Each structure stands twice: as structure tokens, then as C-alpha cells.
PDB file of N, CA, C and O in Angstrom:
ATOM      1  N   MET A  71     -98.607  -5.792 -77.569  1.00  0.00           N
ATOM      2  CA  MET A  71     -97.853  -6.283 -78.671  1.00  0.00           C
ATOM      3  C   MET A  71     -98.518  -7.674 -79.135  1.00  0.00           C
ATOM      4  O   MET A  71     -98.700  -8.496 -78.355  1.00  0.00           O
ATOM      5  N   LYS A  72     -98.806  -7.696 -80.412  1.00  0.00           N
ATOM      6  CA  LYS A  72     -99.357  -8.971 -80.943  1.00  0.00           C
ATOM      7  C   LYS A  72     -98.268  -9.937 -81.210  1.00  0.00           C
ATOM      8  O   LYS A  72     -97.326  -9.734 -81.891  1.00  0.00           O
ATOM      9  N   ARG A  73     -98.522 -11.176 -80.614  1.00  0.00           N
ATOM     10  CA  ARG A  73     -97.591 -12.268 -80.868  1.00  0.00           C
ATOM     11  C   ARG A  73     -97.938 -12.926 -82.191  1.00  0.00           C
ATOM     12  O   ARG A  73     -99.082 -13.082 -82.555  1.00  0.00           O
ATOM     13  N   SER A  74     -96.902 -13.284 -82.953  1.00  0.00           N
ATOM     14  CA  SER A  74     -97.129 -13.966 -84.116  1.00  0.00           C
ATOM     15  C   SER A  74     -97.112 -15.508 -83.923  1.00  0.00           C
ATOM     16  O   SER A  74     -96.523 -15.975 -82.991  1.00  0.00           O
ATOM     17  N   THR A  75     -97.884 -16.190 -84.663  1.00  0.00           N
ATOM     18  CA  THR A  75     -97.926 -17.631 -84.610  1.00  0.00           C
ATOM     19  C   THR A  75     -97.413 -18.186 -85.874  1.00  0.00           C
ATOM     20  O   THR A  75     -97.249 -17.478 -86.864  1.00  0.00           O
ATOM     21  N   PRO A  76     -96.989 -19.497 -85.827  1.00  0.00           N
ATOM     22  CA  PRO A  76     -96.517 -20.055 -87.069  1.00  0.00           C
ATOM     23  C   PRO A  76     -97.551 -19.890 -88.268  1.00  0.00           C
ATOM     24  O   PRO A  76     -97.133 -19.727 -89.395  1.00  0.00           O
ATOM     25  N   LEU A  77     -98.830 -20.040 -88.015  1.00  0.00           N
ATOM     26  CA  LEU A  77     -99.810 -19.870 -89.031  1.00  0.00           C
ATOM     27  C   LEU A  77     -99.840 -18.408 -89.574  1.00  0.00           C
ATOM     28  O   LEU A  77     -99.922 -18.225 -90.753  1.00  0.00           O
ATOM     29  N   SER A  78     -99.608 -17.381 -88.751  1.00  0.00           N
ATOM     30  CA  SER A  78     -99.612 -16.043 -89.182  1.00  0.00           C
ATOM     31  C   SER A  78     -98.353 -15.723 -90.055  1.00  0.00           C
ATOM     32  O   SER A  78     -98.270 -14.809 -90.792  1.00  0.00           O
ATOM     33  N   ARG A  79     -97.328 -16.542 -89.899  1.00  0.00           N
ATOM     34  CA  ARG A  79     -96.119 -16.430 -90.679  1.00  0.00           C
ATOM     35  C   ARG A  79     -96.190 -17.144 -92.046  1.00  0.00           C
ATOM     36  O   ARG A  79     -95.380 -16.814 -92.811  1.00  0.00           O
ATOM     37  N   ASN A  80     -97.198 -17.855 -92.202  1.00  0.00           N
ATOM     38  CA  ASN A  80     -97.401 -18.597 -93.496  1.00  0.00           C
ATOM     39  C   ASN A  80     -96.222 -19.306 -94.122  1.00  0.00           C
ATOM     40  O   ASN A  80     -95.845 -19.083 -95.233  1.00  0.00           O
ATOM     41  N   ILE A  81     -95.459 -20.010 -93.275  1.00  0.00           N
ATOM     42  CA  ILE A  81     -94.280 -20.726 -93.693  1.00  0.00           C
ATOM     43  C   ILE A  81     -94.574 -21.639 -94.935  1.00  0.00           C
ATOM     44  O   ILE A  81     -93.842 -21.663 -95.826  1.00  0.00           O
ATOM     45  N   GLY A  82     -95.676 -22.298 -94.874  1.00  0.00           N
ATOM     46  CA  GLY A  82     -96.067 -23.177 -95.983  1.00  0.00           C
ATOM     47  C   GLY A  82     -96.222 -22.424 -97.255  1.00  0.00           C
ATOM     48  O   GLY A  82     -95.803 -22.882 -98.351  1.00  0.00           O
ATOM     49  N   LYS A  83     -96.859 -21.277 -97.228  1.00  0.00           N
ATOM     50  CA  LYS A  83     -96.984 -20.439 -98.430  1.00  0.00           C
ATOM     51  C   LYS A  83     -95.693 -20.004 -98.908  1.00  0.00           C
ATOM     52  O   LYS A  83     -95.505 -19.916-100.180  1.00  0.00           O
ATOM     53  N   LYS A  84     -94.794 -19.706 -98.060  1.00  0.00           N
ATOM     54  CA  LYS A  84     -93.435 -19.325 -98.518  1.00  0.00           C
ATOM     55  C   LYS A  84     -92.682 -20.435 -99.140  1.00  0.00           C
ATOM     56  O   LYS A  84     -91.965 -20.255-100.107  1.00  0.00           O
ATOM     57  N   VAL A  85     -92.811 -21.619 -98.589  1.00  0.00           N
ATOM     58  CA  VAL A  85     -92.250 -22.803 -99.158  1.00  0.00           C
ATOM     59  C   VAL A  85     -92.730 -23.017-100.562  1.00  0.00           C
ATOM     60  O   VAL A  85     -92.008 -23.129-101.538  1.00  0.00           O
ATOM     61  N   LYS A  86     -94.021 -22.933-100.751  1.00  0.00           N
ATOM     62  CA  LYS A  86     -94.659 -22.990-102.023  1.00  0.00           C
ATOM     63  C   LYS A  86     -94.169 -21.963-103.059  1.00  0.00           C
ATOM     64  O   LYS A  86     -93.848 -22.314-104.140  1.00  0.00           O
ATOM     65  N   TYR A  87     -94.076 -20.728-102.553  1.00  0.00           N
ATOM     66  CA  TYR A  87     -93.631 -19.620-103.405  1.00  0.00           C
ATOM     67  C   TYR A  87     -92.232 -19.854-103.890  1.00  0.00           C
ATOM     68  O   TYR A  87     -91.994 -19.813-105.104  1.00  0.00           O
ATOM     69  N   TYR A  88     -91.309 -20.224-102.991  1.00  0.00           N
ATOM     70  CA  TYR A  88     -89.884 -20.401-103.374  1.00  0.00           C
ATOM     71  C   TYR A  88     -89.799 -21.741-104.224  1.00  0.00           C
ATOM     72  O   TYR A  88     -88.982 -21.790-105.046  1.00  0.00           O
ATOM     73  N   ARG A  89     -90.527 -22.723-103.985  1.00  0.00           N
ATOM     74  CA  ARG A  89     -90.558 -23.928-104.715  1.00  0.00           C
ATOM     75  C   ARG A  89     -90.902 -23.652-106.153  1.00  0.00           C
ATOM     76  O   ARG A  89     -90.225 -24.042-107.137  1.00  0.00           O
ATOM     77  N   GLU A  90     -92.034 -22.878-106.321  1.00  0.00           N
ATOM     78  CA  GLU A  90     -92.480 -22.584-107.705  1.00  0.00           C
ATOM     79  C   GLU A  90     -91.478 -21.694-108.318  1.00  0.00           C
ATOM     80  O   GLU A  90     -91.218 -21.715-109.573  1.00  0.00           O
ATOM     81  N   LEU A  91     -90.917 -20.720-107.648  1.00  0.00           N
ATOM     82  CA  LEU A  91     -89.908 -19.749-108.125  1.00  0.00           C
ATOM     83  C   LEU A  91     -88.653 -20.540-108.717  1.00  0.00           C
ATOM     84  O   LEU A  91     -88.123 -20.142-109.780  1.00  0.00           O
ATOM     85  N   ARG A  92     -88.362 -21.660-108.057  1.00  0.00           N
ATOM     86  CA  ARG A  92     -87.246 -22.485-108.525  1.00  0.00           C
ATOM     87  C   ARG A  92     -87.633 -23.498-109.648  1.00  0.00           C
ATOM     88  O   ARG A  92     -86.837 -24.252-110.141  1.00  0.00           O
ATOM     89  N   GLY A  93     -88.927 -23.509-109.933  1.00  0.00           N
ATOM     90  CA  GLY A  93     -89.507 -24.374-110.992  1.00  0.00           C
ATOM     91  C   GLY A  93     -89.446 -25.815-110.577  1.00  0.00           C
ATOM     92  O   GLY A  93     -89.362 -26.704-111.380  1.00  0.00           O
ATOM     93  N   LEU A  94     -89.669 -26.091-109.312  1.00  0.00           N
ATOM     94  CA  LEU A  94     -89.702 -27.475-108.738  1.00  0.00           C
ATOM     95  C   LEU A  94     -91.147 -27.908-108.482  1.00  0.00           C
ATOM     96  O   LEU A  94     -91.992 -27.154-108.099  1.00  0.00           O
ATOM     97  N   THR A  95     -91.384 -29.199-108.720  1.00  0.00           N
ATOM     98  CA  THR A  95     -92.603 -29.786-108.289  1.00  0.00           C
ATOM     99  C   THR A  95     -92.416 -30.219-106.773  1.00  0.00           C
ATOM    100  O   THR A  95     -91.374 -30.243-106.277  1.00  0.00           O
ATOM    101  N   GLN A  96     -93.593 -30.561-106.192  1.00  0.00           N
ATOM    102  CA  GLN A  96     -93.467 -31.084-104.869  1.00  0.00           C
ATOM    103  C   GLN A  96     -92.710 -32.353-104.760  1.00  0.00           C
ATOM    104  O   GLN A  96     -91.935 -32.568-103.768  1.00  0.00           O
ATOM    105  N   LYS A  97     -92.800 -33.159-105.802  1.00  0.00           N
ATOM    106  CA  LYS A  97     -92.138 -34.433-105.818  1.00  0.00           C
ATOM    107  C   LYS A  97     -90.586 -34.109-105.958  1.00  0.00           C
ATOM    108  O   LYS A  97     -89.773 -34.766-105.304  1.00  0.00           O
ATOM    109  N   GLU A  98     -90.214 -33.202-106.777  1.00  0.00           N
ATOM    110  CA  GLU A  98     -88.783 -32.828-107.009  1.00  0.00           C
ATOM    111  C   GLU A  98     -88.250 -32.247-105.609  1.00  0.00           C
ATOM    112  O   GLU A  98     -87.066 -32.630-105.356  1.00  0.00           O
ATOM    113  N   LEU A  99     -88.936 -31.415-105.036  1.00  0.00           N
ATOM    114  CA  LEU A  99     -88.516 -30.859-103.745  1.00  0.00           C
ATOM    115  C   LEU A  99     -88.325 -31.939-102.713  1.00  0.00           C
ATOM    116  O   LEU A  99     -87.269 -31.958-102.056  1.00  0.00           O
ATOM    117  N   ALA A 100     -89.250 -32.853-102.659  1.00  0.00           N
ATOM    118  CA  ALA A 100     -89.122 -33.950-101.729  1.00  0.00           C
ATOM    119  C   ALA A 100     -87.868 -34.828-102.005  1.00  0.00           C
ATOM    120  O   ALA A 100     -87.147 -35.169-101.146  1.00  0.00           O
ATOM    121  N   ALA A 101     -87.614 -35.052-103.246  1.00  0.00           N
ATOM    122  CA  ALA A 101     -86.474 -35.848-103.643  1.00  0.00           C
ATOM    123  C   ALA A 101     -85.145 -35.066-103.210  1.00  0.00           C
ATOM    124  O   ALA A 101     -84.213 -35.691-102.689  1.00  0.00           O
ATOM    125  N   ARG A 102     -85.116 -33.762-103.412  1.00  0.00           N
ATOM    126  CA  ARG A 102     -83.941 -33.078-103.088  1.00  0.00           C
ATOM    127  C   ARG A 102     -83.805 -33.006-101.543  1.00  0.00           C
ATOM    128  O   ARG A 102     -82.659 -33.082-101.073  1.00  0.00           O
ATOM    129  N   LEU A 103     -84.912 -32.895-100.824  1.00  0.00           N
ATOM    130  CA  LEU A 103     -84.771 -32.933 -99.325  1.00  0.00           C
ATOM    131  C   LEU A 103     -84.271 -34.263 -98.939  1.00  0.00           C
ATOM    132  O   LEU A 103     -83.409 -34.272 -97.998  1.00  0.00           O
ATOM    133  N   GLN A 104     -84.642 -35.291 -99.549  1.00  0.00           N
ATOM    134  CA  GLN A 104     -84.187 -36.657 -99.123  1.00  0.00           C
ATOM    135  C   GLN A 104     -82.624 -36.848 -99.393  1.00  0.00           C
ATOM    136  O   GLN A 104     -81.980 -37.569 -98.638  1.00  0.00           O
ATOM    137  N   THR A 105     -82.173 -36.081-100.345  1.00  0.00           N
ATOM    138  CA  THR A 105     -80.687 -36.264-100.644  1.00  0.00           C
ATOM    139  C   THR A 105     -79.862 -35.596 -99.631  1.00  0.00           C
ATOM    140  O   THR A 105     -78.673 -35.823 -99.497  1.00  0.00           O
ATOM    141  N   VAL A 106     -80.506 -34.591 -98.806  1.00  0.00           N
ATOM    142  CA  VAL A 106     -79.793 -33.937 -97.747  1.00  0.00           C
ATOM    143  C   VAL A 106     -80.172 -34.388 -96.356  1.00  0.00           C
ATOM    144  O   VAL A 106     -79.868 -33.764 -95.338  1.00  0.00           O
ATOM    145  N   GLY A 107     -80.872 -35.632 -96.345  1.00  0.00           N
ATOM    146  CA  GLY A 107     -81.124 -36.278 -95.137  1.00  0.00           C
ATOM    147  C   GLY A 107     -82.444 -35.869 -94.472  1.00  0.00           C
ATOM    148  O   GLY A 107     -82.604 -36.174 -93.255  1.00  0.00           O
ATOM    149  N   CYS A 108     -83.272 -35.188 -95.108  1.00  0.00           N
ATOM    150  CA  CYS A 108     -84.629 -34.781 -94.633  1.00  0.00           C
ATOM    151  C   CYS A 108     -85.683 -35.633 -95.273  1.00  0.00           C
ATOM    152  O   CYS A 108     -85.983 -35.491 -96.458  1.00  0.00           O
ATOM    153  N   ASP A 109     -86.265 -36.604 -94.509  1.00  0.00           N
ATOM    154  CA  ASP A 109     -87.132 -37.613 -95.046  1.00  0.00           C
ATOM    155  C   ASP A 109     -88.625 -37.093 -95.180  1.00  0.00           C
ATOM    156  O   ASP A 109     -89.508 -37.531 -94.512  1.00  0.00           O
ATOM    157  N   LEU A 110     -88.824 -36.083 -96.031  1.00  0.00           N
ATOM    158  CA  LEU A 110     -90.171 -35.560 -96.343  1.00  0.00           C
ATOM    159  C   LEU A 110     -90.600 -36.170 -97.665  1.00  0.00           C
ATOM    160  O   LEU A 110     -89.878 -36.159 -98.591  1.00  0.00           O
ATOM    161  N   THR A 111     -91.898 -36.657 -97.720  1.00  0.00           N
ATOM    162  CA  THR A 111     -92.405 -37.185 -98.982  1.00  0.00           C
ATOM    163  C   THR A 111     -93.065 -36.008 -99.729  1.00  0.00           C
ATOM    164  O   THR A 111     -93.352 -34.967 -99.162  1.00  0.00           O
ATOM    165  N   GLU A 112     -93.461 -36.322-100.890  1.00  0.00           N
ATOM    166  CA  GLU A 112     -94.229 -35.352-101.733  1.00  0.00           C
ATOM    167  C   GLU A 112     -95.511 -34.989-101.046  1.00  0.00           C
ATOM    168  O   GLU A 112     -95.959 -33.768-100.949  1.00  0.00           O
ATOM    169  N   SER A 113     -96.205 -35.919-100.434  1.00  0.00           N
ATOM    170  CA  SER A 113     -97.421 -35.705 -99.707  1.00  0.00           C
ATOM    171  C   SER A 113     -97.167 -34.707 -98.480  1.00  0.00           C
ATOM    172  O   SER A 113     -97.966 -33.850 -98.220  1.00  0.00           O
ATOM    173  N   MET A 114     -96.110 -35.008 -97.788  1.00  0.00           N
ATOM    174  CA  MET A 114     -95.739 -34.133 -96.672  1.00  0.00           C
ATOM    175  C   MET A 114     -95.501 -32.675 -97.077  1.00  0.00           C
ATOM    176  O   MET A 114     -95.893 -31.785 -96.371  1.00  0.00           O
ATOM    177  N   VAL A 115     -94.823 -32.561 -98.165  1.00  0.00           N
ATOM    178  CA  VAL A 115     -94.513 -31.200 -98.691  1.00  0.00           C
ATOM    179  C   VAL A 115     -95.843 -30.508 -98.973  1.00  0.00           C
ATOM    180  O   VAL A 115     -96.029 -29.310 -98.657  1.00  0.00           O
ATOM    181  N   GLY A 116     -96.771 -31.195 -99.621  1.00  0.00           N
ATOM    182  CA  GLY A 116     -98.057 -30.636 -99.925  1.00  0.00           C
ATOM    183  C   GLY A 116     -98.735 -30.240 -98.708  1.00  0.00           C
ATOM    184  O   GLY A 116     -99.444 -29.112 -98.590  1.00  0.00           O
ATOM    185  N   GLN A 117     -98.688 -31.005 -97.683  1.00  0.00           N
ATOM    186  CA  GLN A 117     -99.357 -30.759 -96.390  1.00  0.00           C
ATOM    187  C   GLN A 117     -98.747 -29.546 -95.701  1.00  0.00           C
ATOM    188  O   GLN A 117     -99.426 -28.667 -95.064  1.00  0.00           O
ATOM    189  N   ILE A 118     -97.453 -29.399 -95.825  1.00  0.00           N
ATOM    190  CA  ILE A 118     -96.765 -28.221 -95.214  1.00  0.00           C
ATOM    191  C   ILE A 118     -97.222 -26.935 -95.956  1.00  0.00           C
ATOM    192  O   ILE A 118     -97.525 -25.968 -95.351  1.00  0.00           O
ATOM    193  N   GLU A 119     -97.286 -27.090 -97.282  1.00  0.00           N
ATOM    194  CA  GLU A 119     -97.669 -25.842 -98.102  1.00  0.00           C
ATOM    195  C   GLU A 119     -99.064 -25.327 -97.730  1.00  0.00           C
ATOM    196  O   GLU A 119     -99.315 -24.158 -97.866  1.00  0.00           O
ATOM    197  N   ILE A 120     -99.943 -26.216 -97.480  1.00  0.00           N
ATOM    198  CA  ILE A 120    -101.337 -25.829 -97.164  1.00  0.00           C
ATOM    199  C   ILE A 120    -101.588 -25.497 -95.681  1.00  0.00           C
ATOM    200  O   ILE A 120    -102.660 -25.178 -95.304  1.00  0.00           O
ATOM    201  N   GLY A 121    -100.578 -25.767 -94.897  1.00  0.00           N
ATOM    202  CA  GLY A 121    -100.649 -25.452 -93.398  1.00  0.00           C
ATOM    203  C   GLY A 121    -101.280 -26.585 -92.635  1.00  0.00           C
ATOM    204  O   GLY A 121    -101.613 -26.366 -91.480  1.00  0.00           O
ATOM    205  N   TYR A 122    -101.342 -27.811 -93.223  1.00  0.00           N
ATOM    206  CA  TYR A 122    -101.946 -28.881 -92.486  1.00  0.00           C
ATOM    207  C   TYR A 122    -100.955 -29.591 -91.633  1.00  0.00           C
ATOM    208  O   TYR A 122    -101.268 -30.214 -90.649  1.00  0.00           O
ATOM    209  N   ARG A 123     -99.692 -29.433 -92.002  1.00  0.00           N
ATOM    210  CA  ARG A 123     -98.630 -30.166 -91.286  1.00  0.00           C
ATOM    211  C   ARG A 123     -97.686 -29.163 -90.736  1.00  0.00           C
ATOM    212  O   ARG A 123     -97.134 -28.332 -91.461  1.00  0.00           O
ATOM    213  N   ALA A 124     -97.292 -29.304 -89.439  1.00  0.00           N
ATOM    214  CA  ALA A 124     -96.322 -28.487 -88.841  1.00  0.00           C
ATOM    215  C   ALA A 124     -94.903 -29.017 -89.264  1.00  0.00           C
ATOM    216  O   ALA A 124     -94.773 -30.089 -89.644  1.00  0.00           O
ATOM    217  N   THR A 125     -93.950 -28.073 -89.232  1.00  0.00           N
ATOM    218  CA  THR A 125     -92.602 -28.472 -89.662  1.00  0.00           C
ATOM    219  C   THR A 125     -91.713 -28.226 -88.407  1.00  0.00           C
ATOM    220  O   THR A 125     -91.850 -27.290 -87.610  1.00  0.00           O
ATOM    221  N   SER A 126     -90.648 -29.065 -88.342  1.00  0.00           N
ATOM    222  CA  SER A 126     -89.648 -28.963 -87.315  1.00  0.00           C
ATOM    223  C   SER A 126     -88.655 -27.893 -87.720  1.00  0.00           C
ATOM    224  O   SER A 126     -88.588 -27.500 -88.939  1.00  0.00           O
ATOM    225  N   VAL A 127     -87.901 -27.453 -86.796  1.00  0.00           N
ATOM    226  CA  VAL A 127     -86.799 -26.472 -87.099  1.00  0.00           C
ATOM    227  C   VAL A 127     -85.846 -27.166 -88.051  1.00  0.00           C
ATOM    228  O   VAL A 127     -85.302 -26.564 -89.035  1.00  0.00           O
ATOM    229  N   TYR A 128     -85.533 -28.371 -87.909  1.00  0.00           N
ATOM    230  CA  TYR A 128     -84.637 -29.137 -88.804  1.00  0.00           C
ATOM    231  C   TYR A 128     -85.205 -29.129 -90.181  1.00  0.00           C
ATOM    232  O   TYR A 128     -84.436 -28.907 -91.174  1.00  0.00           O
ATOM    233  N   GLU A 129     -86.494 -29.511 -90.332  1.00  0.00           N
ATOM    234  CA  GLU A 129     -87.060 -29.453 -91.697  1.00  0.00           C
ATOM    235  C   GLU A 129     -87.020 -28.140 -92.328  1.00  0.00           C
ATOM    236  O   GLU A 129     -86.753 -27.996 -93.575  1.00  0.00           O
ATOM    237  N   ILE A 130     -87.210 -27.119 -91.579  1.00  0.00           N
ATOM    238  CA  ILE A 130     -87.237 -25.687 -92.062  1.00  0.00           C
ATOM    239  C   ILE A 130     -85.819 -25.400 -92.506  1.00  0.00           C
ATOM    240  O   ILE A 130     -85.592 -24.746 -93.609  1.00  0.00           O
ATOM    241  N   ASP A 131     -84.849 -25.802 -91.732  1.00  0.00           N
ATOM    242  CA  ASP A 131     -83.417 -25.603 -92.118  1.00  0.00           C
ATOM    243  C   ASP A 131     -83.078 -26.292 -93.491  1.00  0.00           C
ATOM    244  O   ASP A 131     -82.452 -25.685 -94.346  1.00  0.00           O
ATOM    245  N   LYS A 132     -83.563 -27.481 -93.588  1.00  0.00           N
ATOM    246  CA  LYS A 132     -83.282 -28.209 -94.847  1.00  0.00           C
ATOM    247  C   LYS A 132     -84.123 -27.616 -95.996  1.00  0.00           C
ATOM    248  O   LYS A 132     -83.546 -27.620 -97.179  1.00  0.00           O
ATOM    249  N   LEU A 133     -85.338 -27.209 -95.751  1.00  0.00           N
ATOM    250  CA  LEU A 133     -86.089 -26.486 -96.804  1.00  0.00           C
ATOM    251  C   LEU A 133     -85.321 -25.291 -97.331  1.00  0.00           C
ATOM    252  O   LEU A 133     -85.234 -25.027 -98.511  1.00  0.00           O
ATOM    253  N   ALA A 134     -84.820 -24.485 -96.409  1.00  0.00           N
ATOM    254  CA  ALA A 134     -84.077 -23.303 -96.775  1.00  0.00           C
ATOM    255  C   ALA A 134     -82.856 -23.639 -97.544  1.00  0.00           C
ATOM    256  O   ALA A 134     -82.546 -22.990 -98.532  1.00  0.00           O
ATOM    257  N   GLU A 135     -82.214 -24.699 -97.156  1.00  0.00           N
ATOM    258  CA  GLU A 135     -81.007 -25.144 -97.829  1.00  0.00           C
ATOM    259  C   GLU A 135     -81.255 -25.508 -99.334  1.00  0.00           C
ATOM    260  O   GLU A 135     -80.615 -25.067-100.202  1.00  0.00           O
ATOM    261  N   VAL A 136     -82.243 -26.408 -99.455  1.00  0.00           N
ATOM    262  CA  VAL A 136     -82.577 -26.961-100.750  1.00  0.00           C
ATOM    263  C   VAL A 136     -83.264 -25.825-101.672  1.00  0.00           C
ATOM    264  O   VAL A 136     -82.940 -25.814-102.890  1.00  0.00           O
ATOM    265  N   LEU A 137     -83.964 -24.949-101.123  1.00  0.00           N
ATOM    266  CA  LEU A 137     -84.576 -23.856-101.889  1.00  0.00           C
ATOM    267  C   LEU A 137     -83.629 -22.738-102.098  1.00  0.00           C
ATOM    268  O   LEU A 137     -84.005 -21.822-102.802  1.00  0.00           O
ATOM    269  N   HIS A 138     -82.462 -22.757-101.470  1.00  0.00           N
ATOM    270  CA  HIS A 138     -81.472 -21.613-101.624  1.00  0.00           C
ATOM    271  C   HIS A 138     -82.037 -20.281-101.266  1.00  0.00           C
ATOM    272  O   HIS A 138     -81.906 -19.349-101.936  1.00  0.00           O
ATOM    273  N   VAL A 139     -82.615 -20.328-100.013  1.00  0.00           N
ATOM    274  CA  VAL A 139     -83.151 -19.018 -99.457  1.00  0.00           C
ATOM    275  C   VAL A 139     -82.513 -18.888 -98.034  1.00  0.00           C
ATOM    276  O   VAL A 139     -82.225 -19.852 -97.387  1.00  0.00           O
ATOM    277  N   ASP A 140     -82.538 -17.613 -97.601  1.00  0.00           N
ATOM    278  CA  ASP A 140     -82.164 -17.408 -96.233  1.00  0.00           C
ATOM    279  C   ASP A 140     -83.130 -17.977 -95.329  1.00  0.00           C
ATOM    280  O   ASP A 140     -84.385 -17.936 -95.545  1.00  0.00           O
ATOM    281  N   TYR A 141     -82.714 -18.631 -94.285  1.00  0.00           N
ATOM    282  CA  TYR A 141     -83.500 -19.215 -93.271  1.00  0.00           C
ATOM    283  C   TYR A 141     -84.584 -18.271 -92.780  1.00  0.00           C
ATOM    284  O   TYR A 141     -85.768 -18.699 -92.699  1.00  0.00           O
ATOM    285  N   ASN A 142     -84.196 -16.939 -92.571  1.00  0.00           N
ATOM    286  CA  ASN A 142     -85.160 -16.036 -92.067  1.00  0.00           C
ATOM    287  C   ASN A 142     -86.290 -15.650 -93.080  1.00  0.00           C
ATOM    288  O   ASN A 142     -87.274 -15.146 -92.774  1.00  0.00           O
ATOM    289  N   ALA A 143     -85.957 -15.908 -94.408  1.00  0.00           N
ATOM    290  CA  ALA A 143     -87.039 -15.608 -95.391  1.00  0.00           C
ATOM    291  C   ALA A 143     -88.270 -16.503 -95.130  1.00  0.00           C
ATOM    292  O   ALA A 143     -89.407 -16.011 -95.437  1.00  0.00           O
ATOM    293  N   LEU A 144     -88.126 -17.718 -94.635  1.00  0.00           N
ATOM    294  CA  LEU A 144     -89.304 -18.473 -94.421  1.00  0.00           C
ATOM    295  C   LEU A 144     -90.033 -18.053 -93.105  1.00  0.00           C
ATOM    296  O   LEU A 144     -91.189 -18.493 -92.912  1.00  0.00           O
ATOM    297  N   PHE A 145     -89.387 -17.323 -92.238  1.00  0.00           N
ATOM    298  CA  PHE A 145     -89.988 -16.965 -91.043  1.00  0.00           C
ATOM    299  C   PHE A 145     -90.513 -15.469 -91.037  1.00  0.00           C
ATOM    300  O   PHE A 145     -91.043 -15.044 -90.091  1.00  0.00           O
ATOM    301  N   ALA A 146     -90.217 -14.749 -92.116  1.00  0.00           N
ATOM    302  CA  ALA A 146     -90.649 -13.378 -92.134  1.00  0.00           C
ATOM    303  C   ALA A 146     -92.182 -13.254 -92.004  1.00  0.00           C
ATOM    304  O   ALA A 146     -92.934 -14.076 -92.532  1.00  0.00           O
ATOM    305  N   GLN A 147     -92.523 -12.320 -91.153  1.00  0.00           N
ATOM    306  CA  GLN A 147     -93.988 -12.184 -90.928  1.00  0.00           C
ATOM    307  C   GLN A 147     -94.658 -11.369 -92.025  1.00  0.00           C
ATOM    308  O   GLN A 147     -94.184 -10.414 -92.516  1.00  0.00           O
ATOM    309  N   ASP A 148     -95.736 -11.893 -92.396  1.00  0.00           N
ATOM    310  CA  ASP A 148     -96.530 -11.226 -93.511  1.00  0.00           C
ATOM    311  C   ASP A 148     -97.165 -10.047 -92.889  1.00  0.00           C
ATOM    312  O   ASP A 148     -97.560  -9.977 -91.735  1.00  0.00           O
ATOM    313  N   ASP A 149     -97.320  -9.003 -93.746  1.00  0.00           N
ATOM    314  CA  ASP A 149     -97.993  -7.770 -93.288  1.00  0.00           C
ATOM    315  C   ASP A 149     -99.483  -7.895 -93.322  1.00  0.00           C
ATOM    316  O   ASP A 149    -100.078  -8.649 -93.963  1.00  0.00           O
TER     317      ASP A 149
END
């Protein structure tokens, strides 16, 4: 059985997809995250989207909340 890794799940790509689907810039997403207590900057959001920065479970929870997606949608494994 092949184990999946955070990189194989492409969480950052999913964040970018849902952000763009909602018509938000990285700056707007960062501002919305900050209003719900998640201190991510525009630069950090960009780093998450390209896979350069790891995200905590708390940050993923807040991303799902702000992007209005099911938490599991960010963890779905790509085929």
C-alpha cells in the first residue's frame, strides 16, 4: 500500500484552486484569514500554494473555513 504524503496531496494547489474559484487574491485571502485569528501573510499564502511552506492543522482548518470548502476537500488525494 502506497502511503500518501502532504506533497502528494497537493494541499497548496487546492488552496490556490479554491482561492481563485472564489475570486480572491492572495492578499485578500490573507486578510480574511487574519480576521478569523489565523496570522498568515500574503507571502505565506503564496509559499503554501507553491508547496514551499508546510501548513499546520489549525491553518488548514482556517483555510477551509475562509474558502468555504469541506476540510476534507483540501486533503483529498490526487489521482
